[in-house]
JSON list of C-alpha atoms in Angstrom, two decimals:
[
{"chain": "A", "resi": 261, "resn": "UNK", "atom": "CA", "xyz": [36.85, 221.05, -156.05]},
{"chain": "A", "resi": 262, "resn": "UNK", "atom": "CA", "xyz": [39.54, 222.76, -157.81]},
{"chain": "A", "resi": 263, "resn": "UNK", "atom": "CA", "xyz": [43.50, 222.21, -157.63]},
{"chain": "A", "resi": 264, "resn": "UNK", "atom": "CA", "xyz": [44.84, 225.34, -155.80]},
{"chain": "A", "resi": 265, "resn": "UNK", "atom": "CA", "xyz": [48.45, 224.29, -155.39]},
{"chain": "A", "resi": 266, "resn": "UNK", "atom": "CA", "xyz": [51.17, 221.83, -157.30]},
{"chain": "A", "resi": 267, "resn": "UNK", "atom": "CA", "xyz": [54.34, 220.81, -156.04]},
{"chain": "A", "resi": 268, "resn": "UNK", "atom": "CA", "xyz": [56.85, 219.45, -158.82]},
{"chain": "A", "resi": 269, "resn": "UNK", "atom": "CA", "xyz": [59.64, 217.69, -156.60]},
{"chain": "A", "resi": 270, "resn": "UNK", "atom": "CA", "xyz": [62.79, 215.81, -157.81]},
{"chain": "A", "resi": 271, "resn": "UNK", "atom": "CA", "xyz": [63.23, 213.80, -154.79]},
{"chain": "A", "resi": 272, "resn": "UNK", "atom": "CA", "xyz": [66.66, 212.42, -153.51]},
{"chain": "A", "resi": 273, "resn": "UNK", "atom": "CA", "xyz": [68.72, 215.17, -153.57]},
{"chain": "A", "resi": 274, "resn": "UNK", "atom": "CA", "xyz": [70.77, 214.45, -150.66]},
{"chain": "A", "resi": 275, "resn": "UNK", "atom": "CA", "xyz": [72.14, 211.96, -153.72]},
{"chain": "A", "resi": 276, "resn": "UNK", "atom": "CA", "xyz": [73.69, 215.33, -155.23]},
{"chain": "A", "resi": 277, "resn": "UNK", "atom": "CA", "xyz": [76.14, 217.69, -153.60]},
{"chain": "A", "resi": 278, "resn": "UNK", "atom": "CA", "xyz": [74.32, 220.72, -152.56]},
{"chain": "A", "resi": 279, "resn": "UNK", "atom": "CA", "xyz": [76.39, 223.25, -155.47]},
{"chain": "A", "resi": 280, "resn": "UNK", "atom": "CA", "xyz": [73.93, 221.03, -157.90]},
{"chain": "A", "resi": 281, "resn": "UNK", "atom": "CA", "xyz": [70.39, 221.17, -156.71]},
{"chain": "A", "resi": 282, "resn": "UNK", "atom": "CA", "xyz": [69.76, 224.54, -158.27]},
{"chain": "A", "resi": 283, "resn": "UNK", "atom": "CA", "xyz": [70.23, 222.75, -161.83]},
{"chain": "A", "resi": 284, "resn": "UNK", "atom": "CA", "xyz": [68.40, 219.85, -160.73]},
{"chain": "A", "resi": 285, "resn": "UNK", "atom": "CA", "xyz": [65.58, 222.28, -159.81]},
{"chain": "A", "resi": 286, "resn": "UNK", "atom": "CA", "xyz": [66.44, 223.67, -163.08]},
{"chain": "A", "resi": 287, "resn": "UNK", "atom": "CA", "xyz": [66.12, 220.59, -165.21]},
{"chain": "A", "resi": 288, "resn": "UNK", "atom": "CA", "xyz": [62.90, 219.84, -163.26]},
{"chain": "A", "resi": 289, "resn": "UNK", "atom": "CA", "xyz": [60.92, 222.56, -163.92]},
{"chain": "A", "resi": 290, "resn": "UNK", "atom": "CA", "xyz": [62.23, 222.32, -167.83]},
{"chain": "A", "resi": 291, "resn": "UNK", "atom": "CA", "xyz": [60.81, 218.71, -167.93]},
{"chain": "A", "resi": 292, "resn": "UNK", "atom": "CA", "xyz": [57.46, 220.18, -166.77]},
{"chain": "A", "resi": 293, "resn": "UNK", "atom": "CA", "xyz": [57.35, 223.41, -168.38]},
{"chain": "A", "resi": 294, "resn": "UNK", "atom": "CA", "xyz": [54.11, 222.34, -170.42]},
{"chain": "A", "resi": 295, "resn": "UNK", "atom": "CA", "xyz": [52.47, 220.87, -167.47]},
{"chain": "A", "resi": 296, "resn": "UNK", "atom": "CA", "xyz": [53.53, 224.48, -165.84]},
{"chain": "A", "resi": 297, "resn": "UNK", "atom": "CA", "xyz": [51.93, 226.45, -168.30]},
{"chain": "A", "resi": 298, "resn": "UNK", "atom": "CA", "xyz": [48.99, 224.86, -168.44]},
{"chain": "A", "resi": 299, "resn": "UNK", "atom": "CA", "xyz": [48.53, 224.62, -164.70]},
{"chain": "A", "resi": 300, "resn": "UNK", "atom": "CA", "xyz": [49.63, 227.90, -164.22]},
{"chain": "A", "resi": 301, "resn": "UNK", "atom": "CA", "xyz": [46.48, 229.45, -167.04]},
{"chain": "A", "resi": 302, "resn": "UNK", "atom": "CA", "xyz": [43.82, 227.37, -164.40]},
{"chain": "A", "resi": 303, "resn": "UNK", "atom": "CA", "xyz": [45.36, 230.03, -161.27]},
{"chain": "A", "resi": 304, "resn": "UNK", "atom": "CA", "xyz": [46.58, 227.19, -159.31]},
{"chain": "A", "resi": 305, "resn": "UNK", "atom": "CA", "xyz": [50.23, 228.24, -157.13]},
{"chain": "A", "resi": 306, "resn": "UNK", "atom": "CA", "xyz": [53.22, 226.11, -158.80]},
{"chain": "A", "resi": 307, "resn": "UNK", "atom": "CA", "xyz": [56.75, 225.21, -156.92]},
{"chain": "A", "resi": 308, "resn": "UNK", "atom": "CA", "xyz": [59.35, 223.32, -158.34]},
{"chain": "A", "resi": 309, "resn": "UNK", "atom": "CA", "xyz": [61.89, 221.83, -155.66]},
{"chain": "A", "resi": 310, "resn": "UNK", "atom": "CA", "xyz": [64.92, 219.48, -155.02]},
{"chain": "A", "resi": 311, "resn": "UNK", "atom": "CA", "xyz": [63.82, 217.70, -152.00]},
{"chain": "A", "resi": 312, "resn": "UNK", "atom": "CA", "xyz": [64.80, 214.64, -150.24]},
{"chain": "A", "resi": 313, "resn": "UNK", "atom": "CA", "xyz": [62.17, 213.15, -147.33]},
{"chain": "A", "resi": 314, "resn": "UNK", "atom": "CA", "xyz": [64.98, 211.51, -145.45]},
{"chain": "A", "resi": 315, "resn": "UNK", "atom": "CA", "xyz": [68.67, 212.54, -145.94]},
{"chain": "A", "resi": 316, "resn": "UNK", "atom": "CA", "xyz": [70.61, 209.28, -146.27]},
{"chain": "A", "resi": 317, "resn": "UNK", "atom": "CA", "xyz": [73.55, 211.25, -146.56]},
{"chain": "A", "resi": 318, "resn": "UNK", "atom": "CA", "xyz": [75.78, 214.40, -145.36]},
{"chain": "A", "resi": 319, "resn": "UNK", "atom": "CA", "xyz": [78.09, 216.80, -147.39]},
{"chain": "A", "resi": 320, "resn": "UNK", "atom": "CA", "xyz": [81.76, 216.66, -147.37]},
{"chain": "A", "resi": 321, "resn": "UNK", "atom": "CA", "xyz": [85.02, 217.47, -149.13]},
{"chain": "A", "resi": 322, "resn": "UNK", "atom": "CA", "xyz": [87.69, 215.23, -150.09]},
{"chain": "A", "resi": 323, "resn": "UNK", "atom": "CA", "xyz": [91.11, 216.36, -152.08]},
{"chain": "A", "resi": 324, "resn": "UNK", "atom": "CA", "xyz": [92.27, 214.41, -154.85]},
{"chain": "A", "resi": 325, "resn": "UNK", "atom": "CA", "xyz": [94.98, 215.36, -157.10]},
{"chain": "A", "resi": 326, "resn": "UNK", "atom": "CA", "xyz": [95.65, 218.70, -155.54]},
{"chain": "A", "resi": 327, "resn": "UNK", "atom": "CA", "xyz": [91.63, 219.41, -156.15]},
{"chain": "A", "resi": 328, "resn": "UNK", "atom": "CA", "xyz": [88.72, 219.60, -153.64]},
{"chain": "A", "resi": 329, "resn": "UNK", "atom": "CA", "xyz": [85.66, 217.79, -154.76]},
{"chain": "A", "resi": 330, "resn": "UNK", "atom": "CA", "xyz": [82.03, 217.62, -153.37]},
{"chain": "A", "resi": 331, "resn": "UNK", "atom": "CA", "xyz": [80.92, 214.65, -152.08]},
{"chain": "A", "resi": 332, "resn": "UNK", "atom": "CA", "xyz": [78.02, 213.02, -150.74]},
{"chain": "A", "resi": 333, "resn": "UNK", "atom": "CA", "xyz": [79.03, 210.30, -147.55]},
{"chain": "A", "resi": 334, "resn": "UNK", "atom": "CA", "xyz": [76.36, 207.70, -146.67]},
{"chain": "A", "resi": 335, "resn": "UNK", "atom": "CA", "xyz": [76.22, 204.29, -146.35]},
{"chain": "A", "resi": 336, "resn": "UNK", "atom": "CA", "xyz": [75.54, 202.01, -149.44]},
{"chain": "A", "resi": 337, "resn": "UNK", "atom": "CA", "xyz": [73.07, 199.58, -149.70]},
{"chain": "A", "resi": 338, "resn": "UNK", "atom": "CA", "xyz": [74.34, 195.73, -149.21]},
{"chain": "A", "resi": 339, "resn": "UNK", "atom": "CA", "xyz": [75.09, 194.63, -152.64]},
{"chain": "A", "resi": 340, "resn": "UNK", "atom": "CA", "xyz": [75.42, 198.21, -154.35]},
{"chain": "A", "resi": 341, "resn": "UNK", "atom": "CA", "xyz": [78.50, 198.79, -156.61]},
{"chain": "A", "resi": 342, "resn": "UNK", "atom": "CA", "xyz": [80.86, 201.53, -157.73]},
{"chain": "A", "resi": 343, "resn": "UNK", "atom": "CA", "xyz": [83.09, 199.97, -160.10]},
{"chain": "A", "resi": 344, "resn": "UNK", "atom": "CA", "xyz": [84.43, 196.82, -159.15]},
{"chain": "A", "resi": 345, "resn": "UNK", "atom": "CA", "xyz": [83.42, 197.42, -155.64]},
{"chain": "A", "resi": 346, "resn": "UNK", "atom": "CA", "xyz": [80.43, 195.95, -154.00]},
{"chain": "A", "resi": 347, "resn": "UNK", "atom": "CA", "xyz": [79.55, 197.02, -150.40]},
{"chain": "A", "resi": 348, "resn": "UNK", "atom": "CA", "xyz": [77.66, 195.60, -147.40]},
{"chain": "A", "resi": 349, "resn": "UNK", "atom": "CA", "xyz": [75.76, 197.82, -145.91]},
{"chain": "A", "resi": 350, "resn": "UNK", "atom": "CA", "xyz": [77.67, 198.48, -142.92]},
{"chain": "A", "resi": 351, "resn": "UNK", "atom": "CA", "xyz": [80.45, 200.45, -144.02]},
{"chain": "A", "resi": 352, "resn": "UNK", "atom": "CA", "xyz": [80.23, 204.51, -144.97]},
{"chain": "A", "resi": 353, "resn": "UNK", "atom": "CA", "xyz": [81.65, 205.40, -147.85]},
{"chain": "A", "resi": 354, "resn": "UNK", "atom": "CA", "xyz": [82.14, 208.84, -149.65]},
{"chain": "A", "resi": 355, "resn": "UNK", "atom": "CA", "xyz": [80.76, 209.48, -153.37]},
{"chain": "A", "resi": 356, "resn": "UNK", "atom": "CA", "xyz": [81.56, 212.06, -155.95]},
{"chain": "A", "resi": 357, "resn": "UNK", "atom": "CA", "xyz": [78.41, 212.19, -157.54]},
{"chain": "A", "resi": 358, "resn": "UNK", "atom": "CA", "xyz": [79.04, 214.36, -160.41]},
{"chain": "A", "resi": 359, "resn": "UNK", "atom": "CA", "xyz": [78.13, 217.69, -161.69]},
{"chain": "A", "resi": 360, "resn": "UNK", "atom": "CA", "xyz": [74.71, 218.57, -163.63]},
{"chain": "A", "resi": 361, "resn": "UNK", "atom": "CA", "xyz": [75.79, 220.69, -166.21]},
{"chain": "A", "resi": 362, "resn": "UNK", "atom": "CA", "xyz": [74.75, 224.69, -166.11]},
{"chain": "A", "resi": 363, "resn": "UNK", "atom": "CA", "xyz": [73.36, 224.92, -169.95]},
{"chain": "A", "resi": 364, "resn": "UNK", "atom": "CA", "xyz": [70.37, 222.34, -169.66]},
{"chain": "A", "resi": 365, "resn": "UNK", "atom": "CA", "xyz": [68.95, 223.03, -172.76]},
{"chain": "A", "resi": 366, "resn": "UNK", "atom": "CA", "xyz": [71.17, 220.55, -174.92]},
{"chain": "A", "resi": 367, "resn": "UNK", "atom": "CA", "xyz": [70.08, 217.77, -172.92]},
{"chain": "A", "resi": 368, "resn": "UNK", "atom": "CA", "xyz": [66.60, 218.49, -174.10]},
{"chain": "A", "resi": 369, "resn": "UNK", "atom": "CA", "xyz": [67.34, 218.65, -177.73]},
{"chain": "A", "resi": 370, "resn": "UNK", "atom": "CA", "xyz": [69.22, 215.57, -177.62]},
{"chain": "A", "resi": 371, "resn": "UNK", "atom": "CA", "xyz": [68.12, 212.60, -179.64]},
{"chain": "A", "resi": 372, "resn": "UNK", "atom": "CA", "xyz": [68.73, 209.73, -177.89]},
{"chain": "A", "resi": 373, "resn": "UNK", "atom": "CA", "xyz": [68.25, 206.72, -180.60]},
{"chain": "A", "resi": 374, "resn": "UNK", "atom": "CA", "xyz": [70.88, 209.11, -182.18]},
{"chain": "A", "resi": 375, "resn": "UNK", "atom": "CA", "xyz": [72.68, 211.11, -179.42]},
{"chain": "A", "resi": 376, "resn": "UNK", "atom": "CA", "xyz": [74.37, 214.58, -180.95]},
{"chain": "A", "resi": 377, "resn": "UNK", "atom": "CA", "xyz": [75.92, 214.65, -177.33]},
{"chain": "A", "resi": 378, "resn": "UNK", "atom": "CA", "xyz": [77.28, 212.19, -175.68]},
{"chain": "A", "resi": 379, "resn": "UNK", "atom": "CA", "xyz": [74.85, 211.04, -172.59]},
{"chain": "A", "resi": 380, "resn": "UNK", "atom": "CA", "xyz": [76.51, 209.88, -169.49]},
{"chain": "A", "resi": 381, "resn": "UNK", "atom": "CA", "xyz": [76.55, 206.64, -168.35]},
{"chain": "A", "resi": 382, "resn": "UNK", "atom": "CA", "xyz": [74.53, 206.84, -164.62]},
{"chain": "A", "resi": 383, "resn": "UNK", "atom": "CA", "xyz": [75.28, 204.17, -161.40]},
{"chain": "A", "resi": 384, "resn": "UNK", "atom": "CA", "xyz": [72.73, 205.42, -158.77]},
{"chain": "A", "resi": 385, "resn": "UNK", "atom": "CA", "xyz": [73.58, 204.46, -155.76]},
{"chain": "A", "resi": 386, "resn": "UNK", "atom": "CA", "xyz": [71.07, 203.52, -153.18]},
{"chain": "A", "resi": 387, "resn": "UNK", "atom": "CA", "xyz": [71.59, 204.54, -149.13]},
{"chain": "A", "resi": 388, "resn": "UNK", "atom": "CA", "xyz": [70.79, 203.31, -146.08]},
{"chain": "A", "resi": 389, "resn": "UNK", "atom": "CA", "xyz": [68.70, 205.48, -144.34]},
{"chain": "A", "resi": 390, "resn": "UNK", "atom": "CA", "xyz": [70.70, 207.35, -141.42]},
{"chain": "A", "resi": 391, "resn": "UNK", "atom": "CA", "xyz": [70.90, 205.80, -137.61]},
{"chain": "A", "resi": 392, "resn": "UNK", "atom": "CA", "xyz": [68.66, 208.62, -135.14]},
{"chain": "A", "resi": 393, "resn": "UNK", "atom": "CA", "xyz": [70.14, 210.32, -132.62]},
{"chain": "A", "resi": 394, "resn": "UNK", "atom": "CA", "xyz": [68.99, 210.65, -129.58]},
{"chain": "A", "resi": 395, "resn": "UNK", "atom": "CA", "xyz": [68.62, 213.27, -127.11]},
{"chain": "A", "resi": 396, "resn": "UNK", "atom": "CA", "xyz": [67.40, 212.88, -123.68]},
{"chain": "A", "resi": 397, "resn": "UNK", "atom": "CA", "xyz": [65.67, 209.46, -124.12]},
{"chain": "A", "resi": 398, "resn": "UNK", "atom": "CA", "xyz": [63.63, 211.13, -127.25]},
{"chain": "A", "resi": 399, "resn": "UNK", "atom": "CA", "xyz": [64.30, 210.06, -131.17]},
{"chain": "A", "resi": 400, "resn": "UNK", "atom": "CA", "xyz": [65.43, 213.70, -132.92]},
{"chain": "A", "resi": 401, "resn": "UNK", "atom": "CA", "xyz": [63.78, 214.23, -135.82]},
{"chain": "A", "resi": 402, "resn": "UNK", "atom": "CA", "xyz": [64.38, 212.42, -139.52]},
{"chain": "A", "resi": 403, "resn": "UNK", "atom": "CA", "xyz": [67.06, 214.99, -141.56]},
{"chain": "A", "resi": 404, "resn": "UNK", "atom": "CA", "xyz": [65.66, 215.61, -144.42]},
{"chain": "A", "resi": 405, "resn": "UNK", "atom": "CA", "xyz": [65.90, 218.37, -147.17]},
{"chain": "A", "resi": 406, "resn": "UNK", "atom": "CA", "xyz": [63.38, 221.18, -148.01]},
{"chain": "A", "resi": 407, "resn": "UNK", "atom": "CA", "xyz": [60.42, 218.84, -147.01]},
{"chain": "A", "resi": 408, "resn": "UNK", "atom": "CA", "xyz": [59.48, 221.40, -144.60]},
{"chain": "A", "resi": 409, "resn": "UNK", "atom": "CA", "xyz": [59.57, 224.18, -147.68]},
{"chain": "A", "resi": 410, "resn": "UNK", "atom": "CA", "xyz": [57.35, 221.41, -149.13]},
{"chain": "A", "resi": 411, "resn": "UNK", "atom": "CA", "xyz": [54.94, 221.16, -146.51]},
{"chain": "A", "resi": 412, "resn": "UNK", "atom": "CA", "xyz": [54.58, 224.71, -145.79]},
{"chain": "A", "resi": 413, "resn": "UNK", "atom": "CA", "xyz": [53.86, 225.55, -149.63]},
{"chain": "A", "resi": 414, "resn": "UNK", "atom": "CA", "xyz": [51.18, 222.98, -149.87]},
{"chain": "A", "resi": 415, "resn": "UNK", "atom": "CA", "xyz": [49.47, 223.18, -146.42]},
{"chain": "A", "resi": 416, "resn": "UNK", "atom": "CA", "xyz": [50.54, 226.63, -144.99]},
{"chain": "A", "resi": 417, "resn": "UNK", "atom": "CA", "xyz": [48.01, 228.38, -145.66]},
{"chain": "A", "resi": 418, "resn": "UNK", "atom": "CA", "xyz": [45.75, 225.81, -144.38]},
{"chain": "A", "resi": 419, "resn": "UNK", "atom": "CA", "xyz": [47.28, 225.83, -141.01]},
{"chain": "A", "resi": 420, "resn": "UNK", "atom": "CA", "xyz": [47.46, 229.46, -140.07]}
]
């Protein structure tokens, strides 16, 4: 048997704002770009995506100090922090996740025993799942993010 198809995925991106998952995508397929080659000399197809299996959370946009920032809104694990604050699990919250910087290639020259940029510091926050709607006595499907571009890339063609 031979390996016809590989799917690189950085899963949980409904943990970034949607304006970043083209450099997570980005700094994916720049973590993998041996693997890539390689894979890509043996004729097999090759996707790199930014993919979450089940959205925990939804997109929003909060104003602080006169600015609009993109935020992520879900509901923290019991016992997850952001600063001082610990949460329960009950209660959404919205998070400013940060931005993944446009040049990528610096954080791939870095050093980091001996850091010639500074690396941030990273809290990743964990989500409940979401609650399910429902629609005429039936469960609507799980929200997720680009699983079905997933799917059809791997098994498409197998299904036609």
């Amino acid at each position: 048997p031979r390996i016809e198809k590989v799917l690189f995925a950085a899963t949980k991106a409904d943990h970034l704002h949607h304006e970043s998952h083209a450099q997570l995508q980005a700094i994916t397929r720049r973590m993998v770009d041996g693997a890539i080659a390689s894979i890509g000399m043996a004729g097999a197809g090759i996707e790199v995506l930014a993919l979450a299996s089940v959205r925990a959370t939804r997109e929003a946009t909060v104003k602080q100090d006169g600015h609009l920032l993109p935020v992520v809104v879900g509901t923290p694990m019991a016992g997850e922090t952001i600063g001082k604050e610990q949460f329960d699990g009950l209660r959404k919250t919205a998070v400013f996740p940060g931005d993944l910087p446009h040049a990528i290639e610096p954080l791939f020259g870095a050093n980091v025993s001996k850091p010639d940029i500074a690396l941030p510091d990273l809290n990743i926050i964990r989500f409940r799942p979401p609650e399910l709607d429902e629609a005429g006595g039936l469960t609507l499907s799980i929200p997720h993010i680009r699983l079905d571009r997933a799917l059809q890339f791997l098994l498409g063609d197998r299904l036609a």
